[in-house]
Amino acid sequence: MDNNLPTPNPKILELHRRLERIHAMGGTDRVERQHRQNKLSARERIAQLVDPDSFEEIGAHIESRATQLGMDKAVAPADGVVTGVGRIDGRVVYVFAQDFTVLGGSLGEMHAAKIQRIQDLALKSGVPIIGLNDSGGARIQEGVDALNGYGEIFKRNTWASGVIPQITVIMGPSAGGAVYSPALTDLIIMVRGTGQMFITGPDVIKSVTGESVDQDALGGADSQLRKSGVAHLACADDREALVSVRRLLSYLPANHVDEPPVLDSGDPHDRIGWSLARIIPEDSAKPYDVKEVIETLVDTGTFFELQAGYADNVVIGLGRMGGRSVGIVANQPRVLAGTLDINASDKLARFVRFCDAFNLAMVTLVDTPGYLPGTQQEFGGIIRHGAKVLYAYAEAVVPKVTVILRKAYGGAYLAMCSRSVGADWVLAWPSAEIAVMGPEGAAKIIFRDAIGKAENPDEERQRRTEDYRQRFAHPYVAAAHGHVDAVIDPEHTRHHVIRALMALYNKREDRPSRRHGNIPL
Ligand code: HXC
C-alpha cells in the first residue's frame, strides 16, 4: 500500500456519489426500457446534440420540494430534466432534455424552474435554446404548482419569440397543455413512432366525441406534420432528429441582431442553370415541380425544406446563396395549380415572419393563378388568412428578392412579395404572365357584350382570349411600368438573384414605432 497517496476527501467522495446517482437517471431498468422503445436517454440525447465535451450542466442537484402523494419518498434525479449549455459547431446553445426515466419526465415545480432558468440565461445571452421533450406532462402529484411552472415557461417562450431561435424536438409524449410550450417555439421536429403531441388523448376523445383513434394516428409525427401543420419536420429516430437540429442552426443567427453564419460552398455565383430554360412547359396550364427550380438556384445541396407534406401548394425552406442563408418561398404548380389557400397562407406567412425576425434574406418564386376559390375557403376565412401573407411581406424589413416564373395574377400577384407590398428587387422570366386575371377569365368579363353578340360566340371568345393573352400575358407591361426591375434569361437566374442579394445585404428599413402590429390571426 502506497502511504503517500492522499486520503480521499470525504466531501469530494460524497459529491461524486451524488453525481453518480444523478447520472444514473431513473436506473438501469428504466433506461433499458427507453432503449427498447428506440429512444435514447436524456443524457445520451444531449451528448449526441452538442459538440463533444462541450456540455456544462446547470442544476443537476435540484430536487422536488413536493411531499404530497408519496413525493417525499420519490427518487427523482435532477427532477427529471437535464439542463445546461453546450456548443453546436462551436456556437453556444442552451439545452434542456426531459428525462422520461424519472417520474415519466413529468413537470413539477422544480423541473419547471430548471427550464425557466435556462430560458432566462439563453435570452440574456442572446443564444438559441433547444428543448428535447419526452414527458407525461404536468406532474399530477404537484398539482397547481406544476401548472404554474408551465405558465412561467409559456411566458418566457413568448418573450423570447423573435429574439432568439427556439427549437423543439418531440421525442416522446407531449400531452395536454404541455404542447403549448413547443407550439410557442419557432420550429418543431418530431420523431416518428415515439413523438406524440395532443391536447386530449384517445380515451378522452372516445368518451366526448365517440371517435376511435390511436395515439400515433392522433398525434404522431406524420399527423402533426401533414394534417395539422403543427410540426416542421418528421425524423426516423432520435439521432436523425438531433442531426436536423444541428443542420437547422447552421442557417440561423444566434439572435435577432446577429447575422446568420456565412458558409461558402464554393459553388460559383454565376453557375448556369441549364435546365431552367426548359422547365416551364409551353402550355401554361401544365404543371412542373418548383423544387427543381429551387435546387438549381441555391448553393448545391443546401435546400432544407420545412413543413413538406403540409399545404404543398406552397414550398418553404432554408437554403444558401453565395454562402449566405436565405429563406425560400415558392408556389408549387404541381399542387392545386399553385393557388394560395388558407393553409398555404398560414404556412407562408409564419415562415416570412420567422425569416424577418432572424435576418434571413428572402427569395420568393412566383407562379400562382390566385387565391383558391370556393365556399369552403370563403367560410373558412381565406380573407383573414390570405391577409396574413400580405401583412408578413409588407412588415418584413430583410432583403426581399422576387422572381416571377410564370403566373402572377390578381391579389396573389400582390401577396407573393410584389414590388408594391415591399419587394426590394423584382425579376421576371420571359414566361411571366402578370395581370389582374388569366386571359380566359378576363376576356369573358371585358368582352362579354362582343362575345354575346357575335355570330359564333365560342370563336369570338377564343379570339378575344388570344388577343388579351398577346397583349397582357407577359412581363413587359409590368417591366415598362417599373413593377419589374428586369426580365431575365432563366438560365442566369442564380447569378441575378445573388447579385441582388449582395447589393441588398446592408439595407436598412424602419417601420413606424409601435407596441406591435395587429396581424389578422
Ligand atoms: C406524474 C407521471 C406522469 C404525470 C407519467 N408518470 N406521467 N407521474 N405525473 N403526469 C409516471 C408514471 O406514473 C410512471 O411511474 C412513469 O411516469 C412512466 O409512465 P408509464 O405510464 O409507465 O409510461 P407509458 O406506459 O410509456 O405511458 C406514458 C404516458 C402515461 C402515455 C405519458 O404515463 C400517461 O398517460 N401519463 C399521464 C399523461 C397526462 O395525462 N398528463 C397530464 C397532461 S395535462 P412509475 O413509478 O410507475 O414508473 C398537462 C397539463 C399541462 O400536462 C397544463 C399546462 C397549461
PDB file of N, CA and C in Angstrom, residues 21-35 37 39-45 75-77 79-82 97-106 134-136:
ATOM      1  N   ARG A  21     -25.299   9.087  -8.777  1.00  0.00           N
ATOM      2  CA  ARG A  21     -26.742   8.802  -8.663  1.00  0.00           C
ATOM      3  C   ARG A  21     -27.544   9.631  -9.677  1.00  0.00           C
ATOM      4  N   ILE A  22     -27.121  10.881  -9.823  1.00  0.00           N
ATOM      5  CA  ILE A  22     -27.840  11.777 -10.753  1.00  0.00           C
ATOM      6  C   ILE A  22     -27.655  11.276 -12.189  1.00  0.00           C
ATOM      7  N   HIS A  23     -26.412  10.880 -12.510  1.00  0.00           N
ATOM      8  CA  HIS A  23     -26.139  10.454 -13.890  1.00  0.00           C
ATOM      9  C   HIS A  23     -26.780   9.105 -14.214  1.00  0.00           C
ATOM     10  N   ALA A  24     -27.126   8.356 -13.164  1.00  0.00           N
ATOM     11  CA  ALA A  24     -27.804   7.063 -13.410  1.00  0.00           C
ATOM     12  C   ALA A  24     -29.273   7.266 -13.768  1.00  0.00           C
ATOM     13  N   MET A  25     -29.752   8.480 -13.702  1.00  0.00           N
ATOM     14  CA  MET A  25     -31.145   8.853 -14.048  1.00  0.00           C
ATOM     15  C   MET A  25     -32.133   7.952 -13.309  1.00  0.00           C
ATOM     16  N   GLY A  26     -33.120   7.408 -13.983  1.00  0.00           N
ATOM     17  CA  GLY A  26     -34.151   6.605 -13.307  1.00  0.00           C
ATOM     18  C   GLY A  26     -33.719   5.168 -13.054  1.00  0.00           C
ATOM     19  N   GLY A  27     -32.445   4.839 -13.315  1.00  0.00           N
ATOM     20  CA  GLY A  27     -31.961   3.486 -13.070  1.00  0.00           C
ATOM     21  C   GLY A  27     -31.872   2.667 -14.353  1.00  0.00           C
ATOM     22  N   THR A  28     -31.081   1.598 -14.274  1.00  0.00           N
ATOM     23  CA  THR A  28     -30.780   0.789 -15.463  1.00  0.00           C
ATOM     24  C   THR A  28     -32.051   0.267 -16.138  1.00  0.00           C
ATOM     25  N   ASP A  29     -33.000  -0.226 -15.327  1.00  0.00           N
ATOM     26  CA  ASP A  29     -34.208  -0.811 -15.933  1.00  0.00           C
ATOM     27  C   ASP A  29     -34.955   0.202 -16.787  1.00  0.00           C
ATOM     28  N   ARG A  30     -35.086   1.389 -16.203  1.00  0.00           N
ATOM     29  CA  ARG A  30     -35.875   2.396 -16.939  1.00  0.00           C
ATOM     30  C   ARG A  30     -35.111   2.901 -18.176  1.00  0.00           C
ATOM     31  N   VAL A  31     -33.804   3.007 -18.067  1.00  0.00           N
ATOM     32  CA  VAL A  31     -33.020   3.436 -19.239  1.00  0.00           C
ATOM     33  C   VAL A  31     -33.114   2.356 -20.324  1.00  0.00           C
ATOM     34  N   GLU A  32     -33.087   1.081 -19.875  1.00  0.00           N
ATOM     35  CA  GLU A  32     -33.201  -0.003 -20.862  1.00  0.00           C
ATOM     36  C   GLU A  32     -34.573  -0.005 -21.525  1.00  0.00           C
ATOM     37  N   ARG A  33     -35.577   0.302 -20.730  1.00  0.00           N
ATOM     38  CA  ARG A  33     -36.937   0.385 -21.303  1.00  0.00           C
ATOM     39  C   ARG A  33     -36.973   1.469 -22.396  1.00  0.00           C
ATOM     40  N   GLN A  34     -36.329   2.569 -22.077  1.00  0.00           N
ATOM     41  CA  GLN A  34     -36.226   3.678 -23.028  1.00  0.00           C
ATOM     42  C   GLN A  34     -35.563   3.180 -24.330  1.00  0.00           C
ATOM     43  N   HIS A  35     -34.457   2.450 -24.195  1.00  0.00           N
ATOM     44  CA  HIS A  35     -33.750   1.941 -25.375  1.00  0.00           C
ATOM     45  C   HIS A  35     -34.609   0.962 -26.164  1.00  0.00           C
ATOM     46  N   GLN A  37     -37.639   1.033 -26.500  1.00  0.00           N
ATOM     47  CA  GLN A  37     -38.645   1.799 -27.263  1.00  0.00           C
ATOM     48  C   GLN A  37     -38.001   2.626 -28.385  1.00  0.00           C
ATOM     49  N   LYS A  39     -35.676   4.777 -28.032  1.00  0.00           N
ATOM     50  CA  LYS A  39     -35.441   6.147 -27.563  1.00  0.00           C
ATOM     51  C   LYS A  39     -34.094   6.199 -26.836  1.00  0.00           C
ATOM     52  N   LEU A  40     -33.353   7.273 -27.063  1.00  0.00           N
ATOM     53  CA  LEU A  40     -32.139   7.487 -26.273  1.00  0.00           C
ATOM     54  C   LEU A  40     -32.551   8.077 -24.928  1.00  0.00           C
ATOM     55  N   SER A  41     -31.646   8.008 -23.950  1.00  0.00           N
ATOM     56  CA  SER A  41     -31.938   8.668 -22.674  1.00  0.00           C
ATOM     57  C   SER A  41     -31.658  10.168 -22.834  1.00  0.00           C
ATOM     58  N   ALA A  42     -32.124  10.947 -21.859  1.00  0.00           N
ATOM     59  CA  ALA A  42     -31.943  12.406 -21.933  1.00  0.00           C
ATOM     60  C   ALA A  42     -30.464  12.769 -22.075  1.00  0.00           C
ATOM     61  N   ARG A  43     -29.618  12.094 -21.299  1.00  0.00           N
ATOM     62  CA  ARG A  43     -28.188  12.435 -21.326  1.00  0.00           C
ATOM     63  C   ARG A  43     -27.541  11.983 -22.637  1.00  0.00           C
ATOM     64  N   GLU A  44     -27.974  10.839 -23.161  1.00  0.00           N
ATOM     65  CA  GLU A  44     -27.445  10.409 -24.467  1.00  0.00           C
ATOM     66  C   GLU A  44     -27.865  11.396 -25.562  1.00  0.00           C
ATOM     67  N   ARG A  45     -29.070  11.899 -25.444  1.00  0.00           N
ATOM     68  CA  ARG A  45     -29.550  12.847 -26.466  1.00  0.00           C
ATOM     69  C   ARG A  45     -28.702  14.119 -26.462  1.00  0.00           C
ATOM     70  N   VAL A  75     -37.671   9.109  -5.645  1.00  0.00           N
ATOM     71  CA  VAL A  75     -36.279   9.375  -6.032  1.00  0.00           C
ATOM     72  C   VAL A  75     -36.342   9.990  -7.433  1.00  0.00           C
ATOM     73  N   ALA A  76     -35.911  11.232  -7.537  1.00  0.00           N
ATOM     74  CA  ALA A  76     -36.082  11.927  -8.816  1.00  0.00           C
ATOM     75  C   ALA A  76     -34.814  12.688  -9.178  1.00  0.00           C
ATOM     76  N   PRO A  77     -33.782  11.960  -9.674  1.00  0.00           N
ATOM     77  CA  PRO A  77     -32.527  12.647 -10.021  1.00  0.00           C
ATOM     78  C   PRO A  77     -32.759  13.793 -10.992  1.00  0.00           C
ATOM     79  N   ASP A  79     -34.571  16.051 -10.903  1.00  0.00           N
ATOM     80  CA  ASP A  79     -36.017  16.284 -11.014  1.00  0.00           C
ATOM     81  C   ASP A  79     -36.543  16.052 -12.428  1.00  0.00           C
ATOM     82  N   GLY A  80     -35.926  15.097 -13.141  1.00  0.00           N
ATOM     83  CA  GLY A  80     -36.490  14.641 -14.422  1.00  0.00           C
ATOM     84  C   GLY A  80     -36.212  15.542 -15.604  1.00  0.00           C
ATOM     85  N   VAL A  81     -35.225  16.416 -15.479  1.00  0.00           N
ATOM     86  CA  VAL A  81     -34.861  17.208 -16.662  1.00  0.00           C
ATOM     87  C   VAL A  81     -33.392  17.619 -16.542  1.00  0.00           C
ATOM     88  N   VAL A  82     -32.655  17.385 -17.636  1.00  0.00           N
ATOM     89  CA  VAL A  82     -31.239  17.749 -17.658  1.00  0.00           C
ATOM     90  C   VAL A  82     -31.142  19.099 -18.377  1.00  0.00           C
ATOM     91  N   ALA A  97     -33.343  18.673 -21.651  1.00  0.00           N
ATOM     92  CA  ALA A  97     -33.797  17.361 -22.129  1.00  0.00           C
ATOM     93  C   ALA A  97     -34.600  16.709 -21.020  1.00  0.00           C
ATOM     94  N   GLN A  98     -35.878  16.508 -21.238  1.00  0.00           N
ATOM     95  CA  GLN A  98     -36.710  15.870 -20.212  1.00  0.00           C
ATOM     96  C   GLN A  98     -36.361  14.387 -20.146  1.00  0.00           C
ATOM     97  N   ASP A  99     -36.325  13.880 -18.912  1.00  0.00           N
ATOM     98  CA  ASP A  99     -35.855  12.512 -18.680  1.00  0.00           C
ATOM     99  C   ASP A  99     -37.047  11.624 -18.329  1.00  0.00           C
ATOM    100  N   PHE A 100     -37.505  10.860 -19.296  1.00  0.00           N
ATOM    101  CA  PHE A 100     -38.713  10.047 -19.067  1.00  0.00           C
ATOM    102  C   PHE A 100     -38.480   8.956 -18.035  1.00  0.00           C
ATOM    103  N   THR A 101     -37.197   8.630 -17.777  1.00  0.00           N
ATOM    104  CA  THR A 101     -36.930   7.553 -16.805  1.00  0.00           C
ATOM    105  C   THR A 101     -37.156   8.032 -15.366  1.00  0.00           C
ATOM    106  N   VAL A 102     -37.331   9.334 -15.175  1.00  0.00           N
ATOM    107  CA  VAL A 102     -37.572   9.878 -13.828  1.00  0.00           C
ATOM    108  C   VAL A 102     -39.000  10.424 -13.781  1.00  0.00           C
ATOM    109  N   LEU A 103     -39.858   9.742 -13.073  1.00  0.00           N
ATOM    110  CA  LEU A 103     -41.274  10.162 -12.941  1.00  0.00           C
ATOM    111  C   LEU A 103     -41.886  10.503 -14.301  1.00  0.00           C
ATOM    112  N   GLY A 104     -41.520   9.724 -15.310  1.00  0.00           N
ATOM    113  CA  GLY A 104     -42.089   9.916 -16.656  1.00  0.00           C
ATOM    114  C   GLY A 104     -41.775  11.288 -17.233  1.00  0.00           C
ATOM    115  N   GLY A 105     -40.663  11.887 -16.809  1.00  0.00           N
ATOM    116  CA  GLY A 105     -40.303  13.214 -17.339  1.00  0.00           C
ATOM    117  C   GLY A 105     -41.345  14.269 -16.987  1.00  0.00           C
ATOM    118  N   SER A 106     -42.203  13.936 -16.020  1.00  0.00           N
ATOM    119  CA  SER A 106     -43.309  14.856 -15.699  1.00  0.00           C
ATOM    120  C   SER A 106     -42.768  16.153 -15.107  1.00  0.00           C
ATOM    121  N   ASP A 134     -39.873  14.910 -23.694  1.00  0.00           N
ATOM    122  CA  ASP A 134     -40.231  13.497 -23.514  1.00  0.00           C
ATOM    123  C   ASP A 134     -40.859  13.419 -22.121  1.00  0.00           C
ATOM    124  N   SER A 135     -42.165  13.648 -22.037  1.00  0.00           N
ATOM    125  CA  SER A 135     -42.747  13.892 -20.720  1.00  0.00           C
ATOM    126  C   SER A 135     -44.218  13.502 -20.638  1.00  0.00           C
ATOM    127  N   GLY A 136     -44.600  13.010 -19.484  1.00  0.00           N
ATOM    128  CA  GLY A 136     -46.012  12.714 -19.211  1.00  0.00           C
ATOM    129  C   GLY A 136     -46.818  13.968 -18.904  1.00  0.00           C
TER     130      GLY A 136
END
